XYZ file of C-alpha atoms in Angstrom:
526
model
C -23.917 -3.151 1.439
C -25.502 -6.229 0.356
C -24.454 -9.521 -1.404
C -27.413 -11.141 -3.243
C -27.306 -14.830 -4.546
C -23.751 -14.587 -5.288
C -22.638 -17.380 -7.590
C -19.268 -17.674 -9.138
C -17.137 -20.546 -10.494
C -13.605 -20.266 -12.025
C -13.930 -23.532 -14.549
C -14.828 -26.560 -12.363
C -13.737 -24.790 -9.263
C -16.642 -23.153 -7.324
C -16.218 -20.140 -5.483
C -19.686 -19.039 -4.372
C -23.176 -20.558 -4.529
C -26.104 -18.552 -3.874
C -23.877 -16.650 -1.194
C -25.828 -13.775 0.611
C -24.685 -11.045 3.077
C -25.682 -7.886 4.292
C -23.120 -5.296 5.885
C -24.561 -1.875 7.539
C -23.114 1.313 6.847
C -19.843 2.419 9.194
C -19.443 -1.386 10.085
C -15.846 -2.577 10.536
C -15.651 -6.029 9.081
C -12.909 -8.510 8.593
C -13.163 -11.122 5.981
C -11.772 -14.320 6.683
C -11.776 -18.057 4.943
C -9.048 -20.428 4.182
C -6.784 -19.738 1.213
C -8.637 -19.970 -2.141
C -11.897 -19.271 -0.275
C -12.524 -16.143 -2.432
C -11.771 -13.406 0.066
C -9.386 -11.145 -2.762
C -12.008 -12.087 -5.238
C -14.745 -10.597 -3.402
C -13.028 -7.265 -3.532
C -12.545 -7.727 -7.114
C -16.527 -8.219 -7.530
C -17.195 -5.142 -5.647
C -14.580 -3.223 -7.713
C -16.424 -4.853 -10.570
C -12.881 -6.262 -11.977
C -14.381 -9.568 -11.654
C -17.878 -10.398 -13.204
C -20.043 -13.009 -11.305
C -22.123 -15.953 -12.969
C -25.172 -14.781 -11.306
C -26.174 -12.178 -8.315
C -25.432 -8.776 -7.468
C -23.390 -6.655 -4.966
C -25.447 -3.691 -3.865
C -24.122 -0.516 -3.087
C -25.681 2.724 -2.371
C -23.371 5.224 -4.247
C -20.597 4.518 -2.169
C -17.222 5.920 -3.166
C -14.568 3.157 -2.817
C -11.123 3.241 -1.430
C -8.881 0.220 -2.334
C -5.487 -1.148 -0.908
C -4.160 -4.051 -2.753
C -2.060 -6.888 -1.397
C 0.759 -6.045 -3.710
C 1.519 -2.313 -3.959
C 3.270 -1.357 -7.238
C 4.424 1.937 -7.272
C 7.906 1.511 -8.898
C 7.326 3.467 -11.984
C 5.365 6.346 -10.346
C 7.282 9.630 -10.814
C 4.826 11.773 -9.157
C 6.080 13.423 -5.830
C 4.765 11.930 -2.601
C 2.815 15.088 -1.780
C 1.160 15.097 -5.396
C 0.598 11.381 -5.314
C -1.449 11.722 -2.112
C -3.388 14.929 -2.954
C -4.538 13.099 -6.344
C -6.534 10.629 -4.107
C -9.068 13.751 -4.166
C -9.872 14.315 -7.787
C -10.553 18.148 -7.055
C -8.185 19.537 -9.694
C -10.000 17.564 -12.271
C -13.116 18.546 -11.232
C -12.651 22.241 -11.034
C -11.558 22.120 -14.482
C -14.690 20.405 -15.474
C -16.606 23.192 -13.727
C -14.774 25.811 -15.063
C -15.361 24.483 -18.734
C -19.035 24.286 -17.756
C -19.168 27.882 -16.836
C -17.579 28.786 -20.148
C -19.747 26.772 -22.072
C -22.801 28.431 -20.406
C -22.116 31.856 -21.600
C -22.751 30.913 -25.389
C -25.565 28.182 -24.572
C -29.521 28.250 -25.157
C -31.680 28.086 -22.400
C -32.524 24.430 -22.449
C -28.762 23.803 -22.892
C -27.944 26.151 -19.889
C -30.378 24.441 -17.398
C -28.600 21.138 -18.313
C -25.059 22.562 -17.726
C -26.196 24.215 -14.627
C -27.880 20.843 -13.222
C -24.273 19.027 -14.375
C -22.364 22.014 -12.569
C -24.364 21.832 -9.187
C -23.751 18.008 -9.218
C -19.730 18.653 -9.654
C -19.978 21.470 -6.931
C -21.698 18.835 -4.660
C -18.770 16.396 -5.288
C -16.317 18.765 -4.447
C -18.187 20.027 -1.124
C -17.824 16.299 -0.289
C -14.046 16.229 -0.988
C -13.709 19.504 1.210
C -12.465 21.378 -1.795
C -11.077 24.444 0.328
C -9.722 22.695 3.378
C -8.215 19.486 1.449
C -4.631 20.663 1.489
C -4.466 21.347 5.101
C -6.094 18.076 5.905
C -3.287 16.670 3.406
C -0.642 18.068 5.535
C -2.180 17.113 8.739
C -2.245 13.557 7.611
C 1.432 13.536 6.509
C 2.324 14.831 9.971
C 0.561 12.627 11.730
C 1.426 9.293 9.773
C 5.076 10.560 10.345
C 6.058 10.975 6.777
C 9.045 13.142 6.819
C 9.259 16.804 5.165
C 12.337 15.647 3.339
C 10.185 12.800 1.611
C 7.391 15.229 0.126
C 8.970 16.488 -2.601
C 10.723 12.609 -3.432
C 9.521 10.719 -6.659
C 7.529 7.862 -5.362
C 9.544 5.580 -7.446
C 12.722 6.200 -5.292
C 11.237 5.250 -2.037
C 11.924 2.115 0.056
C 9.247 -0.818 0.121
C 8.098 0.083 3.669
C 8.007 3.769 2.743
C 5.388 2.889 -0.584
C 3.272 0.884 1.478
C 2.952 3.933 4.015
C 2.486 6.512 1.128
C -0.160 4.101 -0.435
C -1.919 3.900 2.962
C -1.762 7.899 3.182
C -3.255 7.774 -0.563
C -6.162 5.671 0.525
C -7.047 7.297 3.783
C -6.903 10.801 2.185
C -9.769 9.412 -0.485
C -12.557 10.450 1.979
C -14.172 7.445 0.622
C -17.512 5.785 1.924
C -16.331 2.126 1.774
C -12.525 1.119 2.126
C -11.205 -2.469 0.913
C -8.028 -3.044 2.649
C -6.139 -6.535 1.670
C -3.522 -7.392 4.083
C -2.906 -3.502 4.916
C -0.121 -4.332 7.466
C 2.279 -5.718 5.306
C 5.634 -3.487 5.507
C 4.001 -1.072 7.903
C 6.192 -0.072 11.105
C 4.805 -0.215 14.518
C 4.208 3.497 14.554
C 2.233 3.751 11.511
C 0.630 0.504 12.346
C -0.668 2.142 15.626
C -2.053 5.201 13.714
C -3.766 3.408 10.800
C -5.480 1.316 13.535
C -6.820 4.262 15.555
C -7.774 6.224 12.105
C -9.872 2.958 11.058
C -11.478 2.415 14.285
C -12.951 5.847 14.363
C -13.589 5.888 10.501
C -16.978 7.089 9.543
C -17.441 4.906 6.897
C -17.619 1.243 6.418
C -14.079 -0.897 6.464
C -13.727 -4.097 4.988
C -10.580 -5.802 6.192
C -8.420 -9.078 4.628
C -5.426 -9.759 7.325
C -3.515 -12.438 8.655
C -2.740 -10.077 11.605
C -5.292 -11.043 14.007
C -4.063 -8.543 16.635
C -4.903 -5.747 14.119
C -8.055 -7.284 13.224
C -9.179 -7.467 16.760
C -8.424 -3.871 17.329
C -10.647 -2.502 14.559
C -13.448 -4.732 13.515
C -16.882 -5.416 15.178
C -18.018 -8.326 12.658
C -16.574 -10.935 10.529
C -17.598 -12.088 7.305
C -16.873 -15.696 6.833
C -16.346 -17.301 3.681
C -17.050 -20.844 3.705
C -14.998 -23.145 1.082
C -16.903 -25.912 1.830
C -20.811 -24.575 1.406
C -19.529 -21.899 -0.887
C -21.690 -19.853 1.140
C -20.958 -16.456 3.422
C -22.032 -15.421 7.138
C -21.654 -12.348 8.963
C -20.648 -12.937 12.842
C -20.930 -10.249 15.401
C -17.548 -9.304 17.223
C -13.960 -9.689 16.610
C -11.768 -12.574 15.296
C -11.743 -14.346 18.805
C -15.279 -14.154 19.466
C -15.841 -15.557 15.757
C -13.545 -18.340 16.345
C -15.307 -19.371 19.612
C -19.091 -18.927 17.964
C -17.750 -20.878 14.878
C -16.112 -23.859 16.815
C -19.332 -23.955 18.641
C -21.229 -24.294 15.379
C -18.905 -26.884 14.039
C -19.181 -28.909 17.237
C -23.017 -28.774 16.956
C -22.937 -29.569 13.513
C -20.636 -32.497 13.997
C -23.128 -33.719 16.478
C -26.004 -33.196 13.965
C -24.172 -35.171 11.122
C -23.254 -38.134 13.510
C -27.201 -38.359 14.501
C -27.703 -37.954 10.925
C -25.340 -40.775 9.725
C -26.831 -43.007 12.467
C -30.377 -42.611 11.459
C -29.128 -43.131 7.857
C -27.301 -46.145 8.691
C -30.698 -47.548 10.407
C -32.709 -46.937 7.615
C -30.366 -48.303 5.155
C -30.406 -51.554 7.123
C -34.313 -51.719 7.248
C -34.063 -51.063 3.323
C -31.737 -54.021 3.098
C -33.746 -56.383 4.871
C -36.845 -55.425 3.277
C -35.090 -55.992 -0.473
C -33.667 -59.249 0.668
C -37.180 -60.521 2.264
C -39.310 -62.689 0.203
C -42.259 -61.347 -1.937
C -44.795 -62.749 0.164
C -43.614 -60.414 3.338
C -45.786 -57.580 2.345
C -45.353 -55.758 5.604
C -41.418 -55.679 5.486
C -41.603 -54.890 1.847
C -44.179 -52.050 2.626
C -42.159 -50.849 5.446
C -38.898 -50.851 3.012
C -40.446 -48.792 0.564
C -41.589 -46.177 3.065
C -38.214 -46.074 4.611
C -36.741 -45.920 1.126
C -38.273 -42.574 0.571
C -37.177 -40.969 4.099
C -33.797 -42.617 3.132
C -33.660 -40.549 0.236
C -34.751 -37.411 1.885
C -32.216 -37.940 4.574
C -29.638 -38.306 1.914
C -30.509 -35.288 0.160
C -30.399 -32.978 3.387
C -27.412 -34.702 4.872
C -24.744 -31.787 6.038
C -21.244 -31.861 4.648
C -18.365 -32.267 6.906
C -15.602 -29.432 6.767
C -12.423 -30.361 5.000
C -9.084 -30.748 6.983
C -6.975 -28.618 4.824
C -3.299 -29.798 4.813
C -0.716 -27.234 6.244
C 2.584 -26.134 5.219
C 5.336 -28.757 6.701
C 8.887 -27.459 6.967
C 11.979 -28.475 8.339
C 15.077 -26.031 8.775
C 18.635 -27.748 9.211
C 21.840 -26.423 8.105
C 24.529 -29.079 6.257
C 27.166 -27.947 8.314
C 28.029 -25.913 11.461
C 29.475 -22.228 11.268
C 32.220 -20.478 12.552
C 32.497 -18.807 15.842
C 32.176 -15.291 14.300
C 29.504 -15.856 11.239
C 29.480 -12.151 10.451
C 31.515 -9.021 11.330
C 30.522 -5.458 10.209
C 32.939 -2.578 10.688
C 32.536 1.211 9.570
C 29.875 0.426 7.441
C 28.369 3.749 6.046
C 25.771 4.248 2.968
C 23.482 6.640 1.343
C 21.404 6.433 -2.146
C 22.699 8.804 -4.678
C 21.566 12.608 -3.889
C 19.976 11.268 -0.643
C 21.580 11.847 3.142
C 23.700 8.898 4.837
C 21.241 6.250 6.212
C 23.887 5.013 8.530
C 27.825 5.789 9.446
C 30.562 4.134 10.705
C 28.036 1.200 11.676
C 29.782 -1.950 13.347
C 28.512 -5.194 14.836
C 29.439 -8.877 15.237
C 27.258 -12.008 15.305
C 27.709 -14.941 17.307
C 27.337 -18.483 16.172
C 23.543 -19.833 16.236
C 22.549 -16.203 17.193
C 18.914 -14.842 16.468
C 19.354 -11.234 15.681
C 16.727 -8.694 14.820
C 17.269 -5.375 12.814
C 14.620 -2.761 13.940
C 13.632 0.868 12.955
C 11.195 2.877 11.217
C 10.014 2.401 7.646
C 12.577 3.838 5.363
C 15.433 4.009 8.006
C 17.587 1.288 5.928
C 16.748 -2.226 7.264
C 15.909 -3.708 4.124
C 18.724 -1.841 2.532
C 21.583 -3.296 5.188
C 20.127 -6.751 4.380
C 20.939 -6.096 0.680
C 24.389 -4.547 1.575
C 25.155 -7.916 3.335
C 24.115 -9.673 0.191
C 26.357 -7.879 -1.982
C 23.412 -6.128 -3.888
C 24.386 -2.971 -2.927
C 27.975 -1.452 -2.395
C 28.735 0.552 0.953
C 30.693 4.016 0.527
C 32.931 2.653 3.463
C 33.482 -0.156 5.685
C 33.716 -3.855 5.542
C 31.238 -6.740 5.933
C 33.181 -10.216 6.615
C 31.291 -13.473 6.534
C 32.683 -16.428 8.123
C 34.518 -18.900 5.668
C 32.017 -21.674 6.514
C 28.771 -19.358 6.077
C 26.488 -20.918 3.553
C 23.946 -18.235 3.319
C 20.227 -18.117 2.160
C 18.158 -14.778 1.897
C 14.795 -14.218 1.880
C 13.559 -10.953 0.280
C 10.727 -8.700 1.347
C 9.754 -8.260 -2.305
C 10.363 -12.004 -3.078
C 12.930 -10.892 -5.891
C 14.370 -14.387 -5.546
C 11.852 -15.787 -7.958
C 11.910 -15.516 -11.724
C 8.471 -14.692 -12.491
C 8.756 -16.021 -16.023
C 9.671 -19.475 -14.872
C 7.705 -22.328 -13.455
C 7.604 -22.965 -9.419
C 9.836 -26.258 -10.513
C 12.269 -24.383 -12.250
C 12.567 -21.767 -9.611
C 13.909 -24.299 -7.341
C 16.025 -26.358 -9.841
C 19.151 -27.714 -8.245
C 22.078 -30.073 -9.035
C 21.459 -31.048 -5.172
C 17.929 -32.802 -6.087
C 16.185 -34.494 -8.497
C 12.799 -33.418 -10.014
C 11.092 -35.947 -7.876
C 12.822 -34.886 -4.617
C 11.602 -31.312 -5.649
C 8.265 -32.426 -6.211
C 8.157 -34.107 -2.902
C 9.435 -31.151 -0.826
C 6.851 -28.823 -2.911
C 3.964 -31.332 -1.547
C 5.254 -29.816 1.921
C 4.621 -26.613 0.577
C 1.034 -27.383 -0.770
C 2.017 -27.539 -4.280
C 0.892 -30.826 -5.711
C 1.133 -32.772 -9.135
C 1.064 -30.631 -12.057
C 0.684 -27.175 -9.990
C 4.386 -27.342 -9.823
C 4.558 -26.508 -13.590
C 2.320 -22.971 -12.987
C 4.390 -20.005 -13.756
C 5.322 -18.059 -10.864
C 3.934 -14.871 -12.278
C 0.284 -16.057 -12.030
C 0.700 -17.209 -8.403
C -0.990 -15.214 -5.288
C 1.332 -13.316 -2.947
C 0.750 -16.095 -0.387
C 1.700 -18.866 -3.004
C 4.779 -16.823 -4.197
C 5.807 -16.450 -0.636
C 5.574 -20.261 -0.093
C 8.000 -20.772 -3.263
C 10.256 -18.299 -1.731
C 10.732 -19.903 1.531
C 10.939 -23.337 0.095
C 13.831 -22.313 -2.343
C 15.769 -20.670 0.861
C 15.201 -23.699 2.937
C 16.434 -25.984 0.154
C 19.927 -24.617 0.768
C 20.148 -25.949 4.078
C 22.076 -22.836 4.889
C 23.840 -22.040 8.493
C 23.093 -18.347 8.025
C 19.519 -17.297 7.049
C 18.789 -13.722 6.216
C 14.745 -12.932 6.499
C 12.978 -9.664 5.289
C 9.606 -9.615 6.691
C 8.948 -13.403 6.168
C 5.502 -13.602 7.523
C 3.869 -11.175 4.957
C 1.362 -13.143 2.999
C 1.190 -15.900 5.421
C -1.910 -17.045 7.463
C -1.401 -17.249 11.221
C -1.521 -21.162 10.908
C 1.763 -21.007 8.742
C 3.363 -18.326 10.607
C 3.193 -20.496 13.653
C 4.784 -23.047 11.674
C 7.504 -20.924 10.703
C 8.431 -19.796 13.771
C 8.390 -22.716 15.541
C 10.845 -24.139 13.122
C 13.115 -20.975 13.444
C 12.986 -21.285 17.191
C 14.499 -24.528 16.795
C 16.994 -23.539 13.957
C 20.590 -24.511 14.725
C 22.078 -21.844 12.448
C 22.447 -18.149 12.749
C 19.515 -15.794 11.977
C 19.342 -12.205 10.823
C 15.901 -10.959 10.670
C 13.711 -7.901 9.564
C 10.046 -7.824 10.959
C 7.284 -6.117 12.130
C 5.256 -8.971 13.434
C 5.875 -8.830 17.346
C 4.050 -12.242 17.786
C 6.636 -13.898 15.298
C 9.794 -11.999 16.605
C 8.685 -13.339 20.290
C 8.164 -16.932 19.109
C 11.630 -17.564 17.526
C 13.338 -16.344 20.243
C 15.531 -13.036 19.323
C 18.601 -12.789 21.435
C 19.811 -9.608 20.459
C 18.705 -6.463 17.984
C 20.126 -3.624 16.296
C 18.240 -0.273 16.546
C 18.550 2.006 13.349
C 19.564 4.613 12.703
C 21.462 5.079 15.902
C 23.434 1.524 15.133
C 22.637 0.647 19.146
C 22.631 -2.953 19.992
C 20.426 -4.325 22.709
C 19.678 -7.546 24.368
C 16.406 -8.292 23.103
C 14.988 -8.832 26.743
C 15.572 -4.830 27.179
């Protein structure tokens, strides 16, 4: 796959300018660059969802599989097994082939030749889809990914967020595509599924392009980095994993800084000579001649002067509760729950939190982690049992699907509160990288990362002494993840967390964890 002279702008905002890249077949490539550099846009260009101003992406008839950052399967009424099997259009192609053979019976010689040629092409495509072994491959994939048999006949729309992510990934892997495009693929995946996907992609026969803020995941799989430079609007391929790229890039930046310093020193010297020549008397012909010569050189130097990289601002947050919470912030006793026509997720579940505790909930996808948080928040009603919060508990909830945001309202309207003036909210939003008129953007047009920043800002405004977080690091880059982790580590309140991000969990200092579905409480050090 090649990118030739890619140029693209959105209004006055440049994305690419005569950018080029060349990626060999079967490469495993991480796509990196700062927010807004055009990583997801590149996928949209490859998928022909976004037209370039000039340039082209050259593919060799590769069949493409795509996993978007936001997976929307809410209204999908197909069963899990039918949805995954539909990744290969075997039934459609077989119906088309049968139709051709029916038409051949009544066709003249020239038409018969054309139809036979078309039939051969369809049969060739069916062969690449492993028509006769496809169903066995599907069953093997379901088993290896740990997709329980009791889910196979469930409608996709009834699954949990984590289960939908798992099913969407299985659908992608079953496509048998030549080129896989993965945008933040590890969001919502449990450890077991993530390990399976990692091994699958490492050994995948085709080309894989991955956009991910999960550096450990990237390093396990990739052998190249495609860096999109937001300063120069160019692209460059680096050999090696992400850590090797960072070392090489840091070395390049140091060398570039040294070159720029030397270029600026030479320019300053030329400017001084030109200035002296311009101020000299007309009779000083030698100096005037030297000045004219140096002015030409100065113009060339200024035209070729390299651009310094911008220093991009980072999210700045401060998490502090308004008041201390009681000694026992939360007590759960005898909790049981199941969704309609489904088995019990937990039965007689009990646990108690201590003040200022950092409490982790763990378990496989679909085991009921997010459901438990929704029960705590009163969004679902238990079949039996009690959930009692301390009278002094001020609660803030960060939902995995960012449900706390109203998509039809602006960023500013989502944060509206009697406790803050509009100017105070604007100042706070500046810490979350929303400036000036950006605060009037509708939430529905924001990227997943921008929505996550708004949601995080909203819960921190509450100055709660008990914060409930469901996968808080999804959509955040490593730098922002570190900032959030450092702040929660020093948070003087009680924290309940669901997360599949081991480095984040380690950073914030978890004290105990609840293992579902067993309901067993363990010290985190165990």
